[in-house]
Structure formats: C-alpha cells, structure tokens
Amino acid sequence: MSLPHGKSRDVSQGRKRKAYIALGSNLGDRVAWIEKACREMDARGIHVTRTSSLWETEPMYVLEQDKFVNGACEVETVLEPLALLDQLQDIENSLGRKKVIDKGPRNIDLDILLYEDEKIDHPRLKVPHIGIAEREFVLRPLAELIPHRPIDPSRPWKLTQDYLNDLPPASAPLTTLTPLGRGQPPLQALNPARKTHVMAILNMTPDSFSDGGLHTPGDRSSLAETIRAFLAAGATMIDVGGQSTAPGKPEVSVDEELSRVLPAIEMIRGDAAGGRRDVLISVDTYRASVAEAAVRAGADIVNDVSAGALDPDMLPTVARLGTTVCLMHMRGTPATMNKLAHYPATASSDGDGEKGGGGSSSSSGMISAIATELSERVAAAEAAGIRRWRIILDPGLGFAKVGPQNIDVLRHLDELRAWPGLQGLPWLVGSSRKSFIGHITGVPSPAERIWGTAATVAAAVQGGADIVRVHDVREMAQVVTMADAIWRY
C-alpha cells in the first residue's frame, strides 16, 4: 500500500510490526558501530529479533573508500514507518554520523528495507528500499533472514533468494566476519585464503583425560612458562578450562571452577607470563556465572560444550556481555553423552553405517542430526539476543560420537559448513589426543597421540575449520602452517 505524501499509517494501538533494517559501516571499528546501533534500537523499543551474518564488501557507486561491513536485522516495532525512520536517523545522529557525500564513507548506516508486506512511496521513504535488487551487499544478508519471502508485494512469485541468484557472479566472493576480540582481526569463514587459528588447551584441572594435574593455579612459575611456550610455539588463542568434561569425571563447584580459571586468564593478560594483549582467550565452561567472571577478567570467547543447554542463563548472559560464543554439538551431559551416540539413517542414506563403542550411525544420518541440532542451538542463541555474527560452531568430536563416528565427522565437515542455515558460520574442531585416535593408531597413552592428532588437524583444515584446538602446540602449529599452504590459497 502506498502512503500519500505527508501521511503515515496509524499503529498507535501497539500491534507489533515486523521490519527489516540494513546495517552498514566503513569507518573505524565497523563491527562495533553496528553493534552499538543494534543496542540502541533495542533500548528504544525497536526489538532486534534476528540478525544476519556480517559481510565484508567492496564499496559500490563511490569506489574510493574503505571496505564496508554490511548486514541486516529483523526487528519488531510498534512504530509506523515514518516514525521508525525518524528513530533510525536519530540513532545515526547520536552515534556521530556525518554525511559528507551521498553513498560515501560513514560510521553507521541504517535503512528500512522492508516493512511488513507494505509498499510505501513517500518523499522521505521508499519501501521496498530502492536498489535492493542490484546490491549483493543487501541481498545476501537479507537472504539469510528471509530467503523464501518476496521482496516486492506486487511480485509475490519472486523471492529474496531469486533476486540474489539473478545477480552476476561477483569478481571476488564476499566473506562473513566473526569478531573475536578488541583490536583483533575477525574470522573470515568464507575467505579461501584465511589462516587457521591454533587454540592451545590450558586445562586447570586435576582430572582431564590427557593432561590432568599438569597445571595448577598455585604453581605460578610453571603456569607462566607454559603460557610463554604456547605463545612462542604459534598459538593465537588459549582455551582455559576448570571443569573436566570427560565421561565419569565429577562436577566441581562454581567457586572451585572460578578459582582455577581466573588466575590463568589474569596471568595471560598480565605480565607474569610475558602477557600479550594480542592473544585471544576463550573460557571452556558451560556455566553462565563462570563465563561472565571470565569475560570480566579478560576472556574474549565463551566456549560452551553444551551450546547453552546445561545452564539456562548461559545464552542470555553471553548476549548481555556481547561476546563471541562457540556452540558445540553434544547430547545429554558429559556423563550420559556416549549412551546417546545413535544416529538413525536418513531417507537418503546409502547404508554405510558403522558401529563402535555402543554408538551407531550412517554418516548421512549423523551429519544431518548434527546440523539439525546445531541449527536449533543457533536459533536458541539468536532468540536469547546473541547476534549471528557472534557465533562459532563445533561439531563436538568425542561428545556423543564414538569410534569411527568421529572420522565420519571429519570426512564430512565441508557438508556441515554448507548446510542450509549454517553457511557462513566459522567452525572450531577439537580432535587433539582423543580416544578415537588411540583406538585407530593403537596408542593407549593420550600424550603420545601426536602423529594421529596431526592427521586429524590436517583433515580439519582441508574440511574448512577456522580454529583447531590442540594440546601439542608446537607440533600442530607446524601442521597448520603446512595445511594452510596446501589448502588455503
């Protein structure tokens, strides 16, 4: 419906309306500006219900400027279209936007793309937004949110994905961006030349399956030496954990977990271990209170083996903190997960199922289940307020997967990356020293599974992993460097 000039639809009754807003920035900390704008929308009652990924794009129209970060969000609002436009423009002004030239550099850009299924023709506002059909940087994030919805209500047979498919191939493929830490380059999960991050495992536990008792908060000199060695060997991330998730290990109290992880995080950030501000820290926990304390102490990423399922406060807490979260696939709890490793074949299965250690699957059934269950956790994260661009995924090797099932995950990692609804998200793979490697190689001691681990790390890089989580940093950093040289170009 077209609105006459100077008129606006009355929605003063408070009925929630759905709109889609374009997000853009190419000045300063581009992701931070977009996140500030989303927080400001929420604060003004324009509720951001879902977000697309963030995409780095070359400038269009005015070419002599820096690359843009573009995305889109779905919002619920009681504001009528022109009132919504007023609020968005006021947010731009409050964030210091100064428009020098049309389509030129800007720290923040907010545009109404769609408002319900209305067609609006007003001197100040055209909906659907003019130019959607020719702009990949608009269509691609919008297609993540509403691929099967028409853009133009007068052409209901043509869907958002159809417009995207009609565009000519880009000279360079777009890539998503996943921010990691302040001042650190984001992950670019679709950049074929990206380098793989090496995440060093720092278990502050007495009972982890491979290195339990090796590090304790009380032995500061040994801990400092280990951190220095990780950094010197090529680690770009350190994952700090204070609760073993191996089957059969007892659950420790929150206070005990905090007493283990906080000193290590503070040491990494401080000077005692030659602390480096550029190293990224993740905290390996499924407890919201531990995650919050760790982030306050300097952690950049929350690495949750339960994807927020074991603590109902985890996802809302991560959303409030605004940090990046790794959602891992697991079933049940660490105590019960290996009894839940049965993945029935899908209708398209070719019957190549294998059994091992009490679990069974066909690879097609398992990959479908992992993708479906992770998609549910992504949806739960988004519903809690976590931005899509703040999500990393982990297929959960060794968690509700036994024996050859783990090999199947490595074989089909590229399928998980391309699964509808998961495309563009980065992946972490943690295979280091795990029991399936020992079973295949015949090496009973976890600390001696270096060569088997090396093969799985190379396979993870080939399959598209963005981060590999490892114990043997010096050796695996070399494997990653060589694997990147082969497959990342």
Short mmCIF file of C-alpha atoms in Angstrom, two decimals:
data_model
loop_
_atom_site.label_atom_id
_atom_site.label_comp_id
_atom_site.label_asym_id
_atom_site.label_seq_id
_atom_site.Cartn_x
_atom_site.Cartn_y
_atom_site.Cartn_z
CA MET A 1 0.00 0.00 0.00
CA SER A 2 1.35 3.45 -0.91
CA LEU A 3 1.19 6.16 1.72
CA PRO A 4 0.08 9.59 0.45
CA HIS A 5 2.64 12.33 0.89
CA GLY A 6 2.66 13.59 4.44
CA LYS A 7 0.54 10.72 5.74
CA SER A 8 1.56 7.76 7.85
CA ARG A 9 -0.21 4.61 8.93
CA ASP A 10 -1.62 4.73 12.44
CA VAL A 11 -0.33 1.81 14.52
CA SER A 12 -0.83 3.56 17.83
CA GLN A 13 -2.75 0.56 19.14
CA GLY A 14 0.61 -1.05 19.86
CA ARG A 15 0.40 -4.02 17.49
CA LYS A 16 3.88 -5.29 16.81
CA ARG A 17 5.01 -4.93 13.23
CA LYS A 18 7.93 -6.67 11.57
CA ALA A 19 10.55 -4.78 9.56
CA TYR A 20 13.96 -5.47 8.09
CA ILE A 21 16.79 -2.97 8.57
CA ALA A 22 20.05 -2.77 6.62
CA LEU A 23 23.19 -2.26 8.71
CA GLY A 24 26.40 -0.79 7.31
CA SER A 25 29.69 0.81 8.33
CA ASN A 26 33.08 1.51 6.76
CA LEU A 27 34.77 3.78 9.28
CA GLY A 28 36.65 2.91 12.47
CA ASP A 29 35.67 -0.27 14.29
CA ARG A 30 32.97 -1.22 11.80
CA VAL A 31 31.53 -4.15 13.75
CA ALA A 32 31.44 -2.12 16.98
CA TRP A 33 29.44 0.66 15.31
CA ILE A 34 26.87 -1.85 14.04
CA GLU A 35 26.59 -3.49 17.45
CA LYS A 36 26.13 -0.07 19.09
CA ALA A 37 23.33 0.68 16.65
CA CYS A 38 21.60 -2.64 17.43
CA ARG A 39 21.84 -1.99 21.17
CA GLU A 40 20.40 1.47 20.65
CA MET A 41 17.48 0.05 18.66
CA ASP A 42 16.74 -2.39 21.47
CA ALA A 43 16.96 0.42 24.04
CA ARG A 44 14.38 2.42 22.09
CA GLY A 45 11.90 -0.43 21.90
CA ILE A 46 12.81 -1.46 18.35
CA HIS A 47 13.45 -5.07 19.29
CA VAL A 48 16.13 -6.81 17.22
CA THR A 49 14.80 -10.37 16.93
CA ARG A 50 17.29 -11.83 14.45
CA THR A 51 20.42 -10.75 12.65
CA SER A 52 22.19 -11.91 9.53
CA SER A 53 25.88 -12.58 9.37
CA LEU A 54 28.10 -9.57 8.77
CA TRP A 55 29.63 -9.45 5.31
CA GLU A 56 32.71 -7.53 4.21
CA THR A 57 32.07 -5.89 0.85
CA GLU A 58 33.81 -3.64 -1.61
CA PRO A 59 32.33 -0.13 -1.91
CA MET A 60 29.71 0.41 -4.60
CA TYR A 61 29.00 3.62 -6.52
CA VAL A 62 31.70 5.69 -4.72
CA LEU A 63 34.73 3.42 -5.09
CA GLU A 64 37.47 5.49 -3.44
CA GLN A 65 36.70 4.48 0.14
CA ASP A 66 37.36 1.62 2.56
CA LYS A 67 35.54 -1.71 2.53
CA PHE A 68 32.15 -1.89 4.17
CA VAL A 69 30.73 -4.25 6.73
CA ASN A 70 27.11 -4.93 5.84
CA GLY A 71 24.34 -6.92 7.46
CA ALA A 72 20.63 -6.92 8.11
CA CYS A 73 18.37 -7.40 11.08
CA GLU A 74 14.77 -8.31 11.68
CA VAL A 75 13.01 -6.04 14.16
CA GLU A 76 9.65 -5.89 15.91
CA THR A 77 8.26 -2.42 16.47
CA VAL A 78 5.00 -0.63 17.21
CA LEU A 79 6.26 2.40 15.28
CA GLU A 80 4.70 3.28 11.96
CA PRO A 81 7.14 3.55 9.02
CA LEU A 82 7.99 7.26 9.18
CA ALA A 83 8.32 7.18 12.96
CA LEU A 84 10.64 4.20 12.63
CA LEU A 85 12.67 6.12 10.05
CA ASP A 86 12.88 9.08 12.46
CA GLN A 87 14.23 6.82 15.20
CA LEU A 88 16.82 5.21 12.93
CA GLN A 89 18.05 8.58 11.72
CA ASP A 90 18.23 9.83 15.30
CA ILE A 91 20.33 6.77 16.21
CA GLU A 92 22.68 7.59 13.32
CA ASN A 93 22.98 11.17 14.56
CA SER A 94 23.50 10.09 18.18
CA LEU A 95 26.37 7.87 17.04
CA GLY A 96 28.01 10.81 15.30
CA ARG A 97 27.29 10.06 11.67
CA LYS A 98 28.21 12.92 9.37
CA LYS A 99 27.14 12.54 5.75
CA VAL A 100 29.80 14.18 3.58
CA ILE A 101 28.79 12.79 0.17
CA ASP A 102 25.94 10.54 -0.93
CA LYS A 103 26.91 6.85 -0.68
CA GLY A 104 30.27 7.91 0.75
CA PRO A 105 32.08 6.90 3.96
CA ARG A 106 30.01 6.59 7.11
CA ASN A 107 30.47 5.10 10.55
CA ILE A 108 26.89 3.82 10.63
CA ASP A 109 24.12 3.47 8.07
CA LEU A 110 20.59 2.24 8.92
CA ASP A 111 17.97 1.83 6.20
CA ILE A 112 14.48 0.35 6.22
CA LEU A 113 14.46 -2.41 3.61
CA LEU A 114 11.01 -3.88 4.21
CA TYR A 115 8.09 -3.05 6.48
CA GLU A 116 5.61 -5.90 6.80
CA ASP A 117 4.44 -6.55 3.22
CA GLU A 118 3.68 -2.90 2.50
CA LYS A 119 4.73 -0.79 -0.45
CA ILE A 120 5.47 2.77 0.64
CA ASP A 121 6.03 5.74 -1.68
CA HIS A 122 6.83 8.87 0.31
CA PRO A 123 9.33 11.69 -0.31
CA ARG A 124 11.32 10.51 2.71
CA LEU A 125 10.86 6.75 2.43
CA LYS A 126 10.58 4.17 -0.32
CA VAL A 127 9.76 0.59 0.70
CA PRO A 128 10.90 -1.85 -0.56
CA HIS A 129 14.15 0.09 -0.42
CA ILE A 130 15.28 1.29 -3.84
CA GLY A 131 18.21 -0.69 -5.18
CA ILE A 132 17.75 -3.91 -3.20
CA ALA A 133 17.63 -5.99 -6.38
CA GLU A 134 21.03 -4.81 -7.64
CA ARG A 135 23.00 -4.86 -4.39
CA GLU A 136 24.57 -8.11 -3.30
CA PHE A 137 25.67 -6.50 -0.03
CA VAL A 138 21.96 -6.05 0.78
CA LEU A 139 20.53 -9.20 -0.78
CA ARG A 140 22.98 -11.64 0.72
CA PRO A 141 22.30 -10.79 4.39
CA LEU A 142 18.59 -10.37 3.68
CA ALA A 143 18.51 -13.81 2.05
CA GLU A 144 19.91 -15.30 5.26
CA LEU A 145 16.88 -13.96 7.11
CA ILE A 146 14.05 -14.37 4.59
CA PRO A 147 15.21 -16.45 1.60
CA HIS A 148 11.68 -17.58 0.72
CA ARG A 149 9.82 -14.32 1.19
CA PRO A 150 9.00 -11.94 -1.68
CA ILE A 151 10.60 -8.50 -1.59
CA ASP A 152 8.04 -6.69 -3.74
CA PRO A 153 4.42 -7.36 -2.68
CA SER A 154 3.32 -6.69 -6.27
CA ARG A 155 5.53 -9.59 -7.44
CA PRO A 156 4.86 -12.30 -4.84
CA TRP A 157 6.24 -15.06 -7.04
CA LYS A 158 9.80 -13.68 -6.92
CA LEU A 159 11.58 -14.42 -3.65
CA THR A 160 14.62 -12.86 -1.99
CA GLN A 161 16.79 -15.82 -2.93
CA ASP A 162 15.66 -15.47 -6.56
CA TYR A 163 16.91 -11.89 -6.69
CA LEU A 164 20.24 -12.98 -5.23
CA ASN A 165 20.52 -15.82 -7.74
CA ASP A 166 19.89 -13.37 -10.60
CA LEU A 167 22.96 -11.26 -9.80
CA PRO A 168 26.06 -11.80 -11.95
CA PRO A 169 28.96 -13.55 -10.18
CA ALA A 170 30.99 -11.16 -8.06
CA SER A 171 34.58 -10.51 -9.07
CA ALA A 172 35.59 -11.62 -5.56
CA PRO A 173 33.32 -13.72 -3.30
CA LEU A 174 32.00 -12.00 -0.21
CA THR A 175 33.07 -13.30 3.19
CA THR A 176 31.42 -13.25 6.58
CA LEU A 177 33.11 -11.64 9.58
CA THR A 178 33.10 -13.04 13.12
CA PRO A 179 34.66 -10.67 15.67
CA LEU A 180 36.93 -12.31 18.22
CA GLY A 181 38.46 -9.70 20.50
CA ARG A 182 39.04 -6.00 20.72
CA GLY A 183 41.63 -4.93 18.18
CA GLN A 184 41.94 -8.43 16.71
CA PRO A 185 41.10 -9.30 13.09
CA PRO A 186 37.78 -11.13 12.76
CA LEU A 187 37.41 -14.63 11.40
CA GLN A 188 36.58 -14.69 7.69
CA ALA A 189 34.95 -18.08 7.30
CA LEU A 190 34.38 -17.78 3.53
CA ASN A 191 37.77 -16.34 2.64
CA PRO A 192 39.63 -19.18 0.86
CA ALA A 193 43.00 -17.66 1.81
CA ARG A 194 42.29 -17.30 5.54
CA LYS A 195 44.77 -18.69 8.05
CA THR A 196 43.71 -21.29 10.59
CA HIS A 197 43.87 -20.28 14.25
CA VAL A 198 45.72 -22.56 16.66
CA MET A 199 43.92 -22.71 20.00
CA ALA A 200 46.12 -24.02 22.82
CA ILE A 201 44.40 -26.06 25.53
CA LEU A 202 45.15 -24.90 29.06
CA ASN A 203 43.41 -27.32 31.42
CA MET A 204 43.50 -26.08 35.01
CA THR A 205 42.07 -29.38 36.23
CA PRO A 206 43.48 -32.35 38.14
CA ASP A 207 41.42 -34.91 36.20
CA SER A 208 41.36 -34.04 32.48
CA PHE A 209 41.83 -37.14 30.33
CA SER A 210 45.17 -36.12 28.84
CA ASP A 211 46.90 -33.53 30.99
CA GLY A 212 45.09 -33.53 34.33
CA GLY A 213 47.13 -32.05 37.15
CA LEU A 214 49.75 -30.59 34.84
CA HIS A 215 48.75 -27.01 35.63
CA THR A 216 47.53 -25.61 38.93
CA PRO A 217 46.77 -22.02 39.96
CA GLY A 218 49.22 -22.34 42.84
CA ASP A 219 52.24 -23.14 40.66
CA ARG A 220 52.56 -19.75 39.04
CA SER A 221 56.05 -20.23 37.64
CA SER A 222 55.11 -23.43 35.79
CA LEU A 223 51.90 -21.88 34.54
CA ALA A 224 53.73 -18.80 33.29
CA GLU A 225 56.26 -20.96 31.49
CA THR A 226 53.51 -22.97 29.79
CA ILE A 227 51.78 -19.80 28.59
CA ARG A 228 55.04 -18.41 27.24
CA ALA A 229 55.70 -21.69 25.44
CA PHE A 230 52.23 -21.68 23.87
CA LEU A 231 52.74 -18.19 22.51
CA ALA A 232 56.24 -18.86 21.28
CA ALA A 233 55.07 -22.02 19.51
CA GLY A 234 52.45 -20.18 17.49
CA ALA A 235 49.21 -20.27 19.48
CA THR A 236 46.88 -17.41 18.57
CA MET A 237 44.27 -18.44 21.15
CA ILE A 238 44.37 -20.05 24.59
CA ASP A 239 41.36 -22.01 25.86
CA VAL A 240 41.22 -22.07 29.66
CA GLY A 241 39.13 -24.75 31.39
CA GLY A 242 38.47 -25.54 35.02
CA GLN A 243 35.97 -28.41 34.79
CA SER A 244 36.72 -31.73 33.09
CA THR A 245 34.07 -32.84 30.62
CA ALA A 246 35.46 -36.35 30.23
CA PRO A 247 32.87 -39.09 30.94
CA GLY A 248 32.64 -40.03 34.59
CA LYS A 249 34.50 -37.02 35.98
CA PRO A 250 32.85 -35.31 38.97
CA GLU A 251 31.31 -31.87 38.65
CA VAL A 252 33.12 -29.25 40.71
CA SER A 253 31.52 -26.27 42.43
CA VAL A 254 31.30 -22.88 40.75
CA ASP A 255 33.75 -21.45 43.27
CA GLU A 256 36.26 -24.21 42.54
CA GLU A 257 35.95 -23.69 38.79
CA LEU A 258 36.44 -19.95 39.21
CA SER A 259 39.48 -20.47 41.44
CA ARG A 260 41.06 -22.47 38.63
CA VAL A 261 40.31 -20.37 35.54
CA LEU A 262 40.51 -16.77 36.74
CA PRO A 263 44.19 -16.82 37.83
CA ALA A 264 45.16 -18.30 34.46
CA ILE A 265 43.22 -15.69 32.49
CA GLU A 266 44.67 -12.90 34.59
CA MET A 267 48.16 -14.29 34.06
CA ILE A 268 47.74 -14.50 30.29
CA ARG A 269 46.57 -10.89 30.22
CA GLY A 270 49.19 -9.73 32.71
CA ASP A 271 52.96 -9.51 32.73
CA ALA A 272 53.96 -12.58 34.73
CA ALA A 273 53.92 -14.79 31.63
CA GLY A 274 55.14 -12.14 29.25
CA GLY A 275 51.46 -11.36 28.83
CA ARG A 276 50.33 -10.36 25.37
CA ARG A 277 47.32 -8.23 24.73
CA ASP A 278 47.01 -9.66 21.22
CA VAL A 279 46.43 -13.29 22.25
CA LEU A 280 42.80 -14.35 22.29
CA ILE A 281 41.43 -16.11 25.36
CA SER A 282 38.45 -18.42 25.49
CA VAL A 283 36.93 -19.89 28.60
CA ASP A 284 35.81 -23.52 28.39
CA THR A 285 32.71 -23.61 30.59
CA TYR A 286 29.01 -24.43 30.48
CA ARG A 287 28.19 -22.20 33.47
CA ALA A 288 26.94 -18.68 32.93
CA SER A 289 28.45 -17.30 36.15
CA VAL A 290 31.89 -18.63 35.24
CA ALA A 291 31.59 -17.27 31.71
CA GLU A 292 30.69 -13.82 32.99
CA ALA A 293 33.53 -13.70 35.52
CA ALA A 294 36.00 -14.93 32.91
CA VAL A 295 34.94 -12.29 30.39
CA ARG A 296 35.25 -9.61 33.07
CA ALA A 297 38.79 -10.90 33.75
CA GLY A 298 39.79 -10.66 30.09
CA ALA A 299 38.38 -13.64 28.15
CA ASP A 300 37.22 -12.90 24.61
CA ILE A 301 35.22 -16.03 23.77
CA VAL A 302 32.90 -18.36 25.68
CA ASN A 303 33.44 -21.98 24.61
CA ASP A 304 30.42 -23.99 25.79
CA VAL A 305 30.39 -27.75 25.16
CA SER A 306 26.63 -27.78 25.73
CA ALA A 307 25.81 -24.86 23.39
CA GLY A 308 23.93 -23.24 26.25
CA ALA A 309 21.80 -26.29 27.05
CA LEU A 310 23.19 -27.11 30.52
CA ASP A 311 22.66 -23.67 32.06
CA PRO A 312 19.55 -21.71 31.04
CA ASP A 313 21.32 -18.47 31.96
CA MET A 314 24.25 -19.03 29.60
CA LEU A 315 22.85 -17.71 26.31
CA PRO A 316 21.17 -14.61 27.86
CA THR A 317 24.41 -13.90 29.72
CA VAL A 318 26.52 -14.13 26.57
CA ALA A 319 24.03 -11.87 24.79
CA ARG A 320 24.27 -9.28 27.55
CA LEU A 321 28.07 -9.43 27.56
CA GLY A 322 28.17 -9.05 23.78
CA THR A 323 30.94 -11.62 23.46
CA THR A 324 31.50 -14.31 20.86
CA VAL A 325 30.37 -17.83 21.75
CA CYS A 326 31.32 -21.26 20.46
CA LEU A 327 28.33 -23.62 20.37
CA MET A 328 29.37 -27.27 20.40
CA HIS A 329 27.24 -30.23 19.43
CA MET A 330 26.62 -32.61 22.30
CA ARG A 331 23.73 -34.74 23.51
CA GLY A 332 22.82 -35.14 27.15
CA THR A 333 25.59 -34.38 29.63
CA PRO A 334 29.25 -35.40 29.76
CA ALA A 335 28.14 -38.29 31.98
CA THR A 336 25.47 -39.56 29.57
CA MET A 337 26.59 -38.38 26.12
CA ASN A 338 28.20 -41.60 24.91
CA LYS A 339 24.95 -43.51 25.52
CA LEU A 340 23.27 -41.12 23.08
CA ALA A 341 25.51 -41.74 20.08
CA HIS A 342 22.90 -43.43 17.90
CA TYR A 343 22.08 -41.59 14.68
CA PRO A 344 19.46 -43.32 12.53
CA ALA A 345 19.98 -43.27 8.80
CA THR A 346 18.19 -40.59 6.83
CA ALA A 347 15.95 -41.44 3.92
CA SER A 348 18.82 -40.71 1.53
CA SER A 349 21.33 -42.86 3.41
CA ASP A 350 23.39 -45.25 1.34
CA GLY A 351 23.70 -47.65 4.24
CA ASP A 352 27.35 -47.00 5.04
CA GLY A 353 26.78 -47.08 8.78
CA GLU A 354 29.46 -48.23 11.15
CA LYS A 355 29.38 -49.19 14.79
CA GLY A 356 31.82 -48.60 17.56
CA GLY A 357 31.75 -48.22 21.32
CA GLY A 358 27.98 -48.51 21.63
CA GLY A 359 27.07 -45.92 19.00
CA SER A 360 25.80 -46.46 15.51
CA SER A 361 25.03 -44.29 12.53
CA SER A 362 25.13 -43.82 8.86
CA SER A 363 27.28 -40.84 8.01
CA SER A 364 24.33 -39.14 6.32
CA GLY A 365 22.12 -39.64 9.36
CA MET A 366 24.74 -38.37 11.77
CA ILE A 367 25.70 -35.31 9.72
CA SER A 368 22.02 -34.44 9.29
CA ALA A 369 21.42 -34.81 13.03
CA ILE A 370 24.45 -32.71 13.99
CA ALA A 371 23.42 -29.97 11.55
CA THR A 372 19.79 -30.02 12.68
CA GLU A 373 20.63 -29.99 16.37
CA LEU A 374 23.22 -27.24 15.98
CA SER A 375 20.70 -25.22 13.97
CA GLU A 376 18.35 -25.47 16.95
CA ARG A 377 21.06 -24.18 19.26
CA VAL A 378 21.84 -21.32 16.87
CA ALA A 379 18.13 -20.42 16.91
CA ALA A 380 18.14 -20.56 20.73
CA ALA A 381 21.18 -18.27 20.82
CA GLU A 382 19.53 -15.79 18.47
CA ALA A 383 16.32 -15.88 20.50
CA ALA A 384 18.38 -15.03 23.59
CA GLY A 385 19.79 -11.96 21.82
CA ILE A 386 23.14 -13.26 20.55
CA ARG A 387 23.96 -11.76 17.17
CA ARG A 388 24.52 -14.31 14.42
CA TRP A 389 27.91 -12.78 13.68
CA ARG A 390 28.98 -13.67 17.24
CA ILE A 391 28.52 -17.44 16.79
CA ILE A 392 31.17 -20.14 16.16
CA LEU A 393 30.21 -23.81 15.78
CA ASP A 394 31.96 -27.02 16.88
CA PRO A 395 30.86 -30.49 15.67
CA GLY A 396 31.84 -31.98 19.05
CA LEU A 397 34.31 -34.76 18.29
CA GLY A 398 34.18 -37.27 21.14
CA PHE A 399 30.93 -35.84 22.50
CA ALA A 400 28.02 -38.19 21.74
CA LYS A 401 30.20 -39.58 18.98
CA VAL A 402 32.22 -42.74 19.44
CA GLY A 403 34.84 -44.60 17.45
CA PRO A 404 34.51 -44.24 13.66
CA GLN A 405 31.72 -41.70 14.01
CA ASN A 406 34.42 -39.09 14.69
CA ILE A 407 36.15 -39.98 11.44
CA ASP A 408 32.85 -39.51 9.60
CA VAL A 409 32.54 -36.01 11.05
CA LEU A 410 36.00 -35.11 9.77
CA ARG A 411 35.19 -36.59 6.36
CA HIS A 412 32.01 -34.53 6.07
CA LEU A 413 32.98 -31.25 7.72
CA ASP A 414 32.55 -29.47 4.39
CA GLU A 415 28.92 -30.65 4.31
CA LEU A 416 28.30 -29.19 7.75
CA ARG A 417 29.79 -25.88 6.67
CA ALA A 418 27.48 -25.78 3.65
CA TRP A 419 24.34 -26.96 5.47
CA PRO A 420 21.33 -24.69 4.86
CA GLY A 421 21.10 -22.26 7.75
CA LEU A 422 24.71 -22.82 8.86
CA GLN A 423 26.50 -21.34 5.86
CA GLY A 424 28.99 -18.62 6.60
CA LEU A 425 29.48 -19.54 10.25
CA PRO A 426 33.05 -20.40 11.35
CA TRP A 427 33.95 -23.80 12.82
CA LEU A 428 36.22 -24.97 15.61
CA VAL A 429 37.44 -28.58 15.61
CA GLY A 430 38.88 -30.24 18.70
CA SER A 431 40.34 -33.68 17.93
CA SER A 432 43.54 -33.47 19.95
CA ARG A 433 44.65 -36.73 21.63
CA LYS A 434 41.09 -38.11 21.73
CA SER A 435 40.32 -41.78 22.26
CA PHE A 436 39.23 -42.49 18.68
CA ILE A 437 42.78 -41.60 17.61
CA GLY A 438 44.17 -44.05 20.15
CA HIS A 439 41.81 -46.81 19.01
CA ILE A 440 42.80 -46.42 15.36
CA THR A 441 46.54 -45.98 15.88
CA GLY A 442 46.89 -48.41 18.78
CA VAL A 443 48.43 -45.75 21.02
CA PRO A 444 46.93 -46.05 24.52
CA SER A 445 48.63 -43.02 26.08
CA PRO A 446 46.87 -39.75 25.12
CA ALA A 447 50.12 -37.76 25.39
CA GLU A 448 51.69 -39.96 22.71
CA ARG A 449 48.95 -39.48 20.09
CA ILE A 450 50.76 -36.61 18.38
CA TRP A 451 51.04 -38.20 14.93
CA GLY A 452 47.44 -39.33 14.86
CA THR A 453 46.32 -35.92 16.02
CA ALA A 454 48.38 -34.31 13.27
CA ALA A 455 46.43 -36.22 10.62
CA THR A 456 43.11 -35.11 12.10
CA VAL A 457 44.27 -31.48 12.26
CA ALA A 458 45.25 -31.56 8.59
CA ALA A 459 41.88 -33.08 7.75
CA ALA A 460 40.12 -30.36 9.74
CA VAL A 461 41.93 -27.64 7.77
CA GLN A 462 41.07 -29.32 4.48
CA GLY A 463 37.43 -29.56 5.59
CA GLY A 464 37.29 -25.84 6.32
CA ALA A 465 37.94 -25.45 10.05
CA ASP A 466 38.76 -21.92 11.15
CA ILE A 467 40.17 -22.94 14.55
CA VAL A 468 41.84 -26.15 15.73
CA ARG A 469 42.00 -26.82 19.46
CA VAL A 470 45.20 -28.68 20.42
CA HIS A 471 47.43 -29.81 23.28
CA ASP A 472 50.71 -30.07 21.35
CA VAL A 473 51.01 -26.52 20.15
CA ARG A 474 54.49 -26.54 18.62
CA GLU A 475 53.84 -29.60 16.51
CA MET A 476 50.27 -28.72 15.49
CA ALA A 477 51.19 -25.14 14.61
CA GLN A 478 53.60 -26.60 12.05
CA VAL A 479 50.89 -28.93 10.74
CA VAL A 480 48.50 -26.00 10.39
CA THR A 481 51.10 -23.88 8.61
CA MET A 482 51.69 -26.65 6.08
CA ALA A 483 48.00 -27.46 5.70
CA ASP A 484 47.19 -23.80 5.14
CA ALA A 485 49.87 -23.66 2.44
CA ILE A 486 48.21 -26.62 0.68
CA TRP A 487 44.51 -25.79 1.05
CA ARG A 488 44.23 -22.07 1.91
CA TYR A 489 45.13 -20.05 -1.14
#
